[in-house]
Coordinates of C-alpha atoms in Angstrom, one line a residue:
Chain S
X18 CA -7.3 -8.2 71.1
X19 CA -10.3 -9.1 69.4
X20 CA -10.9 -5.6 68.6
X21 CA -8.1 -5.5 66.5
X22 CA -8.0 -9.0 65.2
X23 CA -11.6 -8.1 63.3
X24 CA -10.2 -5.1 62.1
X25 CA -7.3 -6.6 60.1
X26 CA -9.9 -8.2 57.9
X27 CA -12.1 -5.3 57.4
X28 CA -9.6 -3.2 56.0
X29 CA -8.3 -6.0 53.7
X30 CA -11.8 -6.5 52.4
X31 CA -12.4 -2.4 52.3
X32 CA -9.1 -2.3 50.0
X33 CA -10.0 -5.7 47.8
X34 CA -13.3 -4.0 47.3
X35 CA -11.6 -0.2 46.2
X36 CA -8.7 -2.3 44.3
X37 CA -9.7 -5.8 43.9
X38 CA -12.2 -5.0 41.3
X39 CA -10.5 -3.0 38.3
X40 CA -7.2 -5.0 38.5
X41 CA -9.4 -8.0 37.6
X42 CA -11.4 -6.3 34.8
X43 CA -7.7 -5.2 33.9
X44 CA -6.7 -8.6 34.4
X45 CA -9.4 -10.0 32.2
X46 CA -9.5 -7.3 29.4
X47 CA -6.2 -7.9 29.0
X48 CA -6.5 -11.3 28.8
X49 CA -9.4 -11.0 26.3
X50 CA -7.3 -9.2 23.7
X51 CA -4.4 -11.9 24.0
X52 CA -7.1 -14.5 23.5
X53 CA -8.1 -12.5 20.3
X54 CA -4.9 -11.6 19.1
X55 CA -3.9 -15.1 19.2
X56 CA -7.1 -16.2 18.2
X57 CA -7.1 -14.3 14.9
X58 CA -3.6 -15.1 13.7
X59 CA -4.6 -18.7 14.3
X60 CA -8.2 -19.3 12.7
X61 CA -7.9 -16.0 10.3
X62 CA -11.1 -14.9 10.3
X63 CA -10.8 -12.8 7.8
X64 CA -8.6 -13.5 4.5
X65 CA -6.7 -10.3 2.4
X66 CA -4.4 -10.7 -0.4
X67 CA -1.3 -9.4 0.3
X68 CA -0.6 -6.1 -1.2
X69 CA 3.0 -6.9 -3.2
X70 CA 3.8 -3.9 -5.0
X71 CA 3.1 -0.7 -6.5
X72 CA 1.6 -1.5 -10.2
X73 CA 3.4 0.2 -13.0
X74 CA 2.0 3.5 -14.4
X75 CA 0.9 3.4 -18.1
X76 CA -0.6 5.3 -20.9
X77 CA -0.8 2.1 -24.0
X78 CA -3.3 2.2 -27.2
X79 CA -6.2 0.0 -28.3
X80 CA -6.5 -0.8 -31.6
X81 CA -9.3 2.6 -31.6
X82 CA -6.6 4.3 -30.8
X83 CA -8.1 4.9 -27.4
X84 CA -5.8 5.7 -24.8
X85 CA -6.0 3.2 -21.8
X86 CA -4.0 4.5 -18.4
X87 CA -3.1 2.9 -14.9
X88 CA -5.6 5.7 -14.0
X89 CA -8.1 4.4 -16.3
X90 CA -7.9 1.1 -14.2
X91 CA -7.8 3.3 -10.6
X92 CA -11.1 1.9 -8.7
X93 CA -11.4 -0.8 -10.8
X94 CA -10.2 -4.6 -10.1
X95 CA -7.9 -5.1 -13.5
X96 CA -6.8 -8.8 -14.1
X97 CA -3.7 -8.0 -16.9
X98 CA -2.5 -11.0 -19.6
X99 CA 0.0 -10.7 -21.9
X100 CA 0.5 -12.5 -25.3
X101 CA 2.1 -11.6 -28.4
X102 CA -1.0 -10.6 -31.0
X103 CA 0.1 -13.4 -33.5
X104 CA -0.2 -15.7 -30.7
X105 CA -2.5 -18.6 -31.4
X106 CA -2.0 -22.2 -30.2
X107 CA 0.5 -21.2 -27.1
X108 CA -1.5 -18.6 -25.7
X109 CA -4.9 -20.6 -26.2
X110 CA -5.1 -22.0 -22.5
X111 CA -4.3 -18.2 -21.2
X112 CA -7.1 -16.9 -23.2
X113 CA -9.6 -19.7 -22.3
X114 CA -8.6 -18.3 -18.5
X115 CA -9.7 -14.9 -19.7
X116 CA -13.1 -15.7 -21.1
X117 CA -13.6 -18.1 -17.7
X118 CA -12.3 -15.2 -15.2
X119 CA -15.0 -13.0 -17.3
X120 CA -17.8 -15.0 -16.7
X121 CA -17.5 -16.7 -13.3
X122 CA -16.3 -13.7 -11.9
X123 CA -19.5 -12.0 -13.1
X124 CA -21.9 -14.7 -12.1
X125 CA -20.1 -15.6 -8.7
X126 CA -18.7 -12.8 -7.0
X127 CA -20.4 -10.2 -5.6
X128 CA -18.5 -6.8 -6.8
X129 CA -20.6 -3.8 -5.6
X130 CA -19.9 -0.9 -7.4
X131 CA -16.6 -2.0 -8.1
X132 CA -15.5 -2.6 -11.8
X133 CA -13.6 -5.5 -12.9
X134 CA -11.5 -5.0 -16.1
X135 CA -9.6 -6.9 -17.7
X136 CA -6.3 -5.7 -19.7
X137 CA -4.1 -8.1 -22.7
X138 CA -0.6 -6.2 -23.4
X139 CA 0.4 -7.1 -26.6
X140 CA 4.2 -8.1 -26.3
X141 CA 5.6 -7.1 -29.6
X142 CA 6.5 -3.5 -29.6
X143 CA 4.7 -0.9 -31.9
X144 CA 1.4 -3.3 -32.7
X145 CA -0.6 -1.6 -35.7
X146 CA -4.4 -1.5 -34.7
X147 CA -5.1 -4.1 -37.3
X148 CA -2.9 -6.3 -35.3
X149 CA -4.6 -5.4 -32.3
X150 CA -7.7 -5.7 -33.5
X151 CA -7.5 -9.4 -34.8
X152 CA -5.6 -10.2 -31.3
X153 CA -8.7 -9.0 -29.5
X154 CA -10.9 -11.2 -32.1
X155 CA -9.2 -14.2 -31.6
X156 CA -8.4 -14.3 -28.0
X157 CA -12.5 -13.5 -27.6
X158 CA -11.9 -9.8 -25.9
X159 CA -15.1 -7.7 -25.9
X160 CA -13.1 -4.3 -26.5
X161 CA -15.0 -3.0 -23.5
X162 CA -14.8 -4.9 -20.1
X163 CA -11.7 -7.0 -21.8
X164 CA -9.3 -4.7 -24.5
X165 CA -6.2 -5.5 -25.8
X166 CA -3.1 -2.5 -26.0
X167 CA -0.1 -1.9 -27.4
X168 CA 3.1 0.1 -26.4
X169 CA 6.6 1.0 -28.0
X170 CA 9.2 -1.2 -26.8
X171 CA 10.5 1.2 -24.1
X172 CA 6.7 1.3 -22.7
X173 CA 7.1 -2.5 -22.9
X174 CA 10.2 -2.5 -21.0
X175 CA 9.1 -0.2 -18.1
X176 CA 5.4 -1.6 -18.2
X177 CA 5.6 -5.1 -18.3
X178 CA 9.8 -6.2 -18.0
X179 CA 10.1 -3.9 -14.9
X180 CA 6.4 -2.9 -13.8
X181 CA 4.9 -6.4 -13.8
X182 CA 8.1 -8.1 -13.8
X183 CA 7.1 -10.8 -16.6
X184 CA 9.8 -12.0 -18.9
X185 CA 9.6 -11.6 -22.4
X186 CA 12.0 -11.2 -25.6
X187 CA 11.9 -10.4 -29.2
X188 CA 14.4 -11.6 -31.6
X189 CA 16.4 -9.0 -33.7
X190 CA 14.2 -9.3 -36.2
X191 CA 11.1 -8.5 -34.1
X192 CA 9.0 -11.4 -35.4
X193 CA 9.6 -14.4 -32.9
X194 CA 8.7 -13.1 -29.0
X195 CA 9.8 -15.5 -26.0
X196 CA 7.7 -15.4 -23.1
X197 CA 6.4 -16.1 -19.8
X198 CA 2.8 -17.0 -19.7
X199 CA 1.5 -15.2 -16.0
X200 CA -1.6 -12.9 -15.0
X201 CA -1.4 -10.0 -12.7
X202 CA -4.5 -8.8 -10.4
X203 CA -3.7 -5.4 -9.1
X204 CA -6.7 -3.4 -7.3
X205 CA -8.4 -0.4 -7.4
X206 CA -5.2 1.8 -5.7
X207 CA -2.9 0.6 -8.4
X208 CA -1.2 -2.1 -6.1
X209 CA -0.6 -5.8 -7.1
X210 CA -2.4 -7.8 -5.3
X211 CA -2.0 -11.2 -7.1
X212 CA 0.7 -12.8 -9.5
X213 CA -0.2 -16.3 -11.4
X214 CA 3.1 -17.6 -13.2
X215 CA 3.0 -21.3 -12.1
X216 CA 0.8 -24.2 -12.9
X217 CA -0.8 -25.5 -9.8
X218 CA -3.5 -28.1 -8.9
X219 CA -6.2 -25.2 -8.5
X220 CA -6.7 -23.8 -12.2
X221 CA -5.5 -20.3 -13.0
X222 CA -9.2 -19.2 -13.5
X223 CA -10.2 -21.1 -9.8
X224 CA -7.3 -19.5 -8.3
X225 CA -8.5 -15.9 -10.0
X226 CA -11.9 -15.8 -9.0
X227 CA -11.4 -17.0 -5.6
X228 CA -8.8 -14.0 -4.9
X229 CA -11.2 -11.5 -6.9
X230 CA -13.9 -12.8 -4.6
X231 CA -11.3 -11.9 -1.0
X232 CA -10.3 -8.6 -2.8
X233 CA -14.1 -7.5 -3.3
X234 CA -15.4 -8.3 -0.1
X235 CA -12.0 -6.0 1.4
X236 CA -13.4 -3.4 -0.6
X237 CA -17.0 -3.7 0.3
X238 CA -16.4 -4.7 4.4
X239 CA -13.0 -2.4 5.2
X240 CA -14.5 0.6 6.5
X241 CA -15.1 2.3 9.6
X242 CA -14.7 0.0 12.8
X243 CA -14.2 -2.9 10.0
X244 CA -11.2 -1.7 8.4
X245 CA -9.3 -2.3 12.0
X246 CA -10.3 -5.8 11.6
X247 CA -8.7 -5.8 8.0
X248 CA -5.7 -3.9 8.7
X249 CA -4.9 -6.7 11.6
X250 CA -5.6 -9.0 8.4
X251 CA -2.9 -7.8 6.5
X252 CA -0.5 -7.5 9.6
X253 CA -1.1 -11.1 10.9
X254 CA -0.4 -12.0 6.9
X255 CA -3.9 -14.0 6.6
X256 CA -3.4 -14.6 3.2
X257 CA -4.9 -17.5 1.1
Chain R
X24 CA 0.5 -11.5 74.5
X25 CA -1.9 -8.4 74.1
X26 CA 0.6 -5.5 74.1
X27 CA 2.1 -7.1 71.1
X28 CA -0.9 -7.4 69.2
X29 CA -1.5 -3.9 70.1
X30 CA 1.6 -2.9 68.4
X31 CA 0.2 -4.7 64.9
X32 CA -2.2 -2.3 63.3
X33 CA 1.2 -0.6 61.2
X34 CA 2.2 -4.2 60.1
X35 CA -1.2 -5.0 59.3
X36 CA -1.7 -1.5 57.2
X37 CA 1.4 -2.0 55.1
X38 CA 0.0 -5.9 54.0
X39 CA -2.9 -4.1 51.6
X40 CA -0.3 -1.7 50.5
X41 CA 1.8 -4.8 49.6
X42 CA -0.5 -6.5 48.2
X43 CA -1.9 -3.7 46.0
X44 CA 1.0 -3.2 44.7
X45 CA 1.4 -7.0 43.8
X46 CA -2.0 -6.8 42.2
X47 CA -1.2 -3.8 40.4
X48 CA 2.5 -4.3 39.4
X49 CA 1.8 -8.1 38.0
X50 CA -0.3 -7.3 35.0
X51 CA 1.3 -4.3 34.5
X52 CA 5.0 -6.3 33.9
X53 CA 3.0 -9.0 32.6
X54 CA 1.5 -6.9 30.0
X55 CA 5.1 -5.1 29.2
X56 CA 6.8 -8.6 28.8
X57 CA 3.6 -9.6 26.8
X58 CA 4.2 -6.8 24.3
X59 CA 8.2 -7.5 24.5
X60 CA 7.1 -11.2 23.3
X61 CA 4.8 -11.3 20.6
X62 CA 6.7 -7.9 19.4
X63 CA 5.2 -4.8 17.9
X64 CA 2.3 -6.8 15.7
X65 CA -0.1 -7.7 18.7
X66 CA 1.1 -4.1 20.3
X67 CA -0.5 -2.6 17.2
X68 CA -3.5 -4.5 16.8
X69 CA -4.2 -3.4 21.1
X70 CA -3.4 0.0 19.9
X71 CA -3.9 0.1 16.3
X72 CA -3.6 3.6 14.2
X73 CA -5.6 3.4 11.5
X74 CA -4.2 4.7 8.4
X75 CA -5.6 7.1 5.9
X76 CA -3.0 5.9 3.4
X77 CA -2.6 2.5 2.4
X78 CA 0.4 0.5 4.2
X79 CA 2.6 -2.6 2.8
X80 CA 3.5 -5.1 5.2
X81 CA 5.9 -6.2 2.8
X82 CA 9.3 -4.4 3.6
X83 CA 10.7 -4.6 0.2
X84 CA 13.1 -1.8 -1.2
X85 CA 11.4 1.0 -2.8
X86 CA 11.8 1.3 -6.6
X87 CA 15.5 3.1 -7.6
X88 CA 15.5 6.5 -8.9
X89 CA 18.2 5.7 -11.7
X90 CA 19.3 8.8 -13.9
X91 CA 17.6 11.4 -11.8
X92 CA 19.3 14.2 -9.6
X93 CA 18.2 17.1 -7.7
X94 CA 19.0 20.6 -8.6
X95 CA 22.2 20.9 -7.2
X96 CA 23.6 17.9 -9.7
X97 CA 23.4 15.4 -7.3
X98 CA 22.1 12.1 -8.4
X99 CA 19.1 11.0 -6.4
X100 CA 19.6 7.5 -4.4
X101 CA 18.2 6.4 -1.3
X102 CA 21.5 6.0 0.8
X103 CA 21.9 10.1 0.8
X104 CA 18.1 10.1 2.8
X105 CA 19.5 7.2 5.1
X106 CA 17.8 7.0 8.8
X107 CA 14.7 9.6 7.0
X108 CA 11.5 8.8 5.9
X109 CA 11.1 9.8 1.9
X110 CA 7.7 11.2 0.7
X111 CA 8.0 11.2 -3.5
X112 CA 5.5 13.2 -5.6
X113 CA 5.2 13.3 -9.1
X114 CA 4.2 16.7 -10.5
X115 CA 5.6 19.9 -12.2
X116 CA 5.8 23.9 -11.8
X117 CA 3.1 24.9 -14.4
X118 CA 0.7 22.3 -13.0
X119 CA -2.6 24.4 -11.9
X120 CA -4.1 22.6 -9.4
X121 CA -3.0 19.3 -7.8
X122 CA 0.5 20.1 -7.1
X123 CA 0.6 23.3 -5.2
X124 CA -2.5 21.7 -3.2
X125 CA -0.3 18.3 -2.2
X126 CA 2.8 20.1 -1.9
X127 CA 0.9 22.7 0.4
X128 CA -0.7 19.8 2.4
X129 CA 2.7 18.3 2.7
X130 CA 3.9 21.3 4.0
X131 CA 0.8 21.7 6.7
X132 CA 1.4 18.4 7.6
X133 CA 4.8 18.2 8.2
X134 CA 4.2 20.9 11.2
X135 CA 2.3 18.5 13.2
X136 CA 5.8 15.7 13.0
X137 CA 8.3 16.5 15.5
X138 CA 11.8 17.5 14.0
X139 CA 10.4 16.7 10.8
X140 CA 13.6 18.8 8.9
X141 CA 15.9 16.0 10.7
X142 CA 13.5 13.1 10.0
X143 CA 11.3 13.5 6.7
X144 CA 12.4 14.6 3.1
X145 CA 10.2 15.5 0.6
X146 CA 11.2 14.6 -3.6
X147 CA 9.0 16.4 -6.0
X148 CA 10.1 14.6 -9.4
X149 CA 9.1 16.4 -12.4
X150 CA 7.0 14.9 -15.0
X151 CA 7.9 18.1 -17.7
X152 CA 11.7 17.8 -17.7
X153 CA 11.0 20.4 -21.1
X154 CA 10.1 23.4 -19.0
X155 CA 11.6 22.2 -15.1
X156 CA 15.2 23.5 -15.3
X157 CA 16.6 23.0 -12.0
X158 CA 16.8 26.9 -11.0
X159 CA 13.0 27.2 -12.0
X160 CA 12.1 23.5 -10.0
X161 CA 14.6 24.1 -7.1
X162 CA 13.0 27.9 -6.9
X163 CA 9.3 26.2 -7.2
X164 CA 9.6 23.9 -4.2
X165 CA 11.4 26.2 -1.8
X166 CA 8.3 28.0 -2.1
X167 CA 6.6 25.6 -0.2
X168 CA 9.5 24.9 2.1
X169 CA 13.0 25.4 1.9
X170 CA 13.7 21.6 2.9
X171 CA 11.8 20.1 -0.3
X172 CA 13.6 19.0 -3.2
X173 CA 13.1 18.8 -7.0
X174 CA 14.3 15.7 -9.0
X175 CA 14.6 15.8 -12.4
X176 CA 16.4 13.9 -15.5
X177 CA 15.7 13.4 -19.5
X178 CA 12.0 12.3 -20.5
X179 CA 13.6 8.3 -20.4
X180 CA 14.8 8.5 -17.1
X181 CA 11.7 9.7 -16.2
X182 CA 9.6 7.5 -17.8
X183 CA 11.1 4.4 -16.1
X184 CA 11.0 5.7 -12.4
X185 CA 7.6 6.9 -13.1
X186 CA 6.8 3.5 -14.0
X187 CA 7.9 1.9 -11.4
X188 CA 6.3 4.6 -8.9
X189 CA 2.7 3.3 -10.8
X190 CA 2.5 7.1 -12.1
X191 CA 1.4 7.7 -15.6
X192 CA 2.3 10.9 -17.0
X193 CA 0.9 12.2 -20.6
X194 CA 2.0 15.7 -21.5
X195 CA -0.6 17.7 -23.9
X196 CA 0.2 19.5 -27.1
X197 CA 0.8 22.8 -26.6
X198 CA -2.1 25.7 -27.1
X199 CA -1.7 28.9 -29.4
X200 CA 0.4 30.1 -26.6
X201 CA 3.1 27.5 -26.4
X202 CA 1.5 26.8 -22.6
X203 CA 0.3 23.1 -22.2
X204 CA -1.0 21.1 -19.2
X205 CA 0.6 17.2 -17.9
X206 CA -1.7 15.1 -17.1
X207 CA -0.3 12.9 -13.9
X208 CA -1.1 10.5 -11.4
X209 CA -1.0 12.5 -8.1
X210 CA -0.7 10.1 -5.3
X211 CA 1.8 10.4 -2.7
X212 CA 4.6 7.7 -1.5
X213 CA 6.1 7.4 1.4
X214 CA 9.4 5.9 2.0
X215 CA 10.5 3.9 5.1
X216 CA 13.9 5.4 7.1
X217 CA 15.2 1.7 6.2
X218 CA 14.4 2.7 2.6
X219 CA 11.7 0.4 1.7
X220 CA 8.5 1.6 0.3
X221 CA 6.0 1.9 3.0
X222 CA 2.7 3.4 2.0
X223 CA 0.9 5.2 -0.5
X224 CA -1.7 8.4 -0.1
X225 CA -4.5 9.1 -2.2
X226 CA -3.8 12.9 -3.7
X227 CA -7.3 14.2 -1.1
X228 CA -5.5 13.2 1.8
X229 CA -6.1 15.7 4.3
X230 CA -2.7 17.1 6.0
X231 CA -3.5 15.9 9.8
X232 CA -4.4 12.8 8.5
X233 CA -0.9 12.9 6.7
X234 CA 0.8 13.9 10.0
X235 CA -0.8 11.1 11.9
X236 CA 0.1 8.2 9.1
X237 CA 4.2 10.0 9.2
X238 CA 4.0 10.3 12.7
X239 CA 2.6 6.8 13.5
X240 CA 5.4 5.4 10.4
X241 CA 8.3 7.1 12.3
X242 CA 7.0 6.0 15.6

């Protein structure tokens, strides 16, 4: 009798020792990655910008007659605007956002080898380079980091009515153009990755750089073991 | 007293056996019911792919391919690729280099996908509408595999799907032979089943890492 009462125990700890072991490192590995999972989506340690939609593919002209492309813009961070080029007074605020993107973006965000460019469609179709070249003048475009182009109203249409999706109209006579003021950031794979239509508390330019600021450290951090940890990112939605 | 305790030890063998079982079964449902409740985003973050191409989240429709048709006459809308995933490439016949290279890699890569003749289509939309009659385009991509299919349509039609696609397109002036080149954006789309646009390639993607993304897409 006590023979076999000791051995009862024995083989329970012999079996709790064989099992016992890995099902709690199970137990605990699994709880670990719960922990984390839930973790993340809650405190977002890491903030993307969503990617929206594919950016529409272009070929438009400068006023050199230089031909700018959506490839042109491939590996670079583009911020587009778009104005009519006789717009003055209405459009002064969206170039003032321009010039501040420019220069904050350049002394505050750390960019790598990444480019940032900026793009101005001009919203009446068939601009003449004179027109695109006083456009660029007055909104304060450097024709190199910041260039103004021009399109035929079907490039227009497909480009900037369908592409970027922002309204505009010309009357029949093609002098008057109705529009909606709005920027587009797309990144360096041609996707849109921030749309500014609305007036908010942040400033357009606040609201710009901050983003170009997330969107350049995805570029610089996503890789190897790190691009995991940014692809959860974008699956958990931890957008700004 | 004693002969009954004698007659124990098989009661007392089975217990561990239960009780592994217990220990083993539990976090085993537990995980399974886990995975059922927080649904398939915390089941790929445990066992993410990583993808070579770059994925939307966003399941929004994929851009309408108005005014185009394939060689047969057909016009080209999603609902005739229902239930299969899309893969849409913008190129033409007398392109050199890119094209035969993606369409090729497609082609590799579409070896490594189970039933991928019932499941995957591939649309090669052709950027020189000028020289692409339909013979000559359907004739091009059979070469490749008799399952691909050529789009084409006027230079308009074109224009605005390519647009939409984020593919720019410039076709050259011809040389003393009449022969000219297109320049094109060469990256490659991928279509959900549900037909909504799911991820984009760059045009180096390498075809098992294409087959992994498809495969991992499908599920």
């Amino acid at each position: 009798m006590t023979k076999s009462t000791t051995q009862e125990p024995q083989e329970n700890d012999e079996v709790n020792w064989r099992f016992g072991w890995p099902l709690k490192l199970a137990a605990a590995v699994f709880f670990l990655i719960v922990v984390c999972g839930i973790s993340f989506a809650v405190f977002e340690p890491i903030q993307v910008l969503p990617r929206i939609r594919l950016a529409p593919g272009y070929a438009l002209t400068t006023h050199d007659s230089e031909v700018v492309t959506s490839e042109t813009a491939r590996g670079a961070i583009t911020l587009y605007s778009f104005a009519p080029t006789d717009c003055d007074r209405e459009c002064e605020s969206s170039y003032e956002t321009m010039a501040e993107v420019a220069l904050r973006v350049n002394n505050e965000v750390d960019l790598g080898s990444t480019e940032f460019r900026q793009v101005t469609i001009a919203l009446d179709a068939d601009p003449t380079a004179s027109e695109l070249r006083h456009a660029s003048q007055r909104s304060g475009a450097d024709d190199n980091h910041w260039q103004w182009v021009g399109g035929t109203s079907v490039q227009l249409r497909n480009v900037v009515g369908s592409g970027f999706k922002i309204f505009y109209e010309q009357d029949s006579a093609g002098e008057t153009t109705r529009f909606d003021p709005g920027f587009v950031l797309v990144d360096g794979a041609g996707i849109i990755r921030g749309e500014y239509r609305y007036q908010t508390l942040a400033t357009d330019a606040d609201k710009i750089v901050h983003h170009v600021d997330i969107l350049a450290n995805e570029i610089r951090n996503a890789n190897g073991a790190t691009a995991v940890a940014y692809e959860a990112a974008h699956l958990f939605l931890c957008y700004p | 007293m004693s002969p009954t305790v004698e007659e124990k030890p098989p009661l007392a063998a089975d217990k561990p056996k239960v009780k592994l079982l217990v220990l083993v079964g539990a976090p085993i449902v537990a995980m399974v019911v886990g995975f059922f409740l927080w649904g398939t985003r915390l089941a790929s973050v445990v066992t993410p792919h990583i993808y070579t191409g770059t994925v939307f989240q966003d399941s929004s429709p994929a851009p309408r391919f108005d005014g185009l048709s394939f060689s047969d006459g057909t016009p080209a809308n999603l609902d005739q690729a229902a239930g299969k995933m899309v893969l849409v490439f913008f190129g033409y016949t007398h392109c050199p280099d890119i094209c035969p290279t993606t369409l090729d890699t497609i082609s590799t890569a579409l070896t490594q996908v189970e039933n991928s003749a019932e499941r995957v289509e591939v649309w090669m939309i052709s950027v020189d509408p000028e020289r692409d009659d339909a013979q000559y385009l359907e004739q091009y991509v059979d070469h490749f595999s008799p399952s691909f299919s050529g789009l084409s349509g006027t230079q308009t039609e074109i224009d605005a799907v390519a647009a939409a696609y984020g593919v720019f397109y410039q076709i050259h002036e011809p040389d003393d032979t009449g022969e000219y080149l297109v320049d094109h954006s060469a990256q490659l789309m991928g279509i959900g089943p549900d037909g909504s646009f799911r991820i984009v390639w760059a045009p180096d993607t390498l075809a098992d890492a294409l087959a992994s993304d498809i495969n991992a897409l499908l599920g």
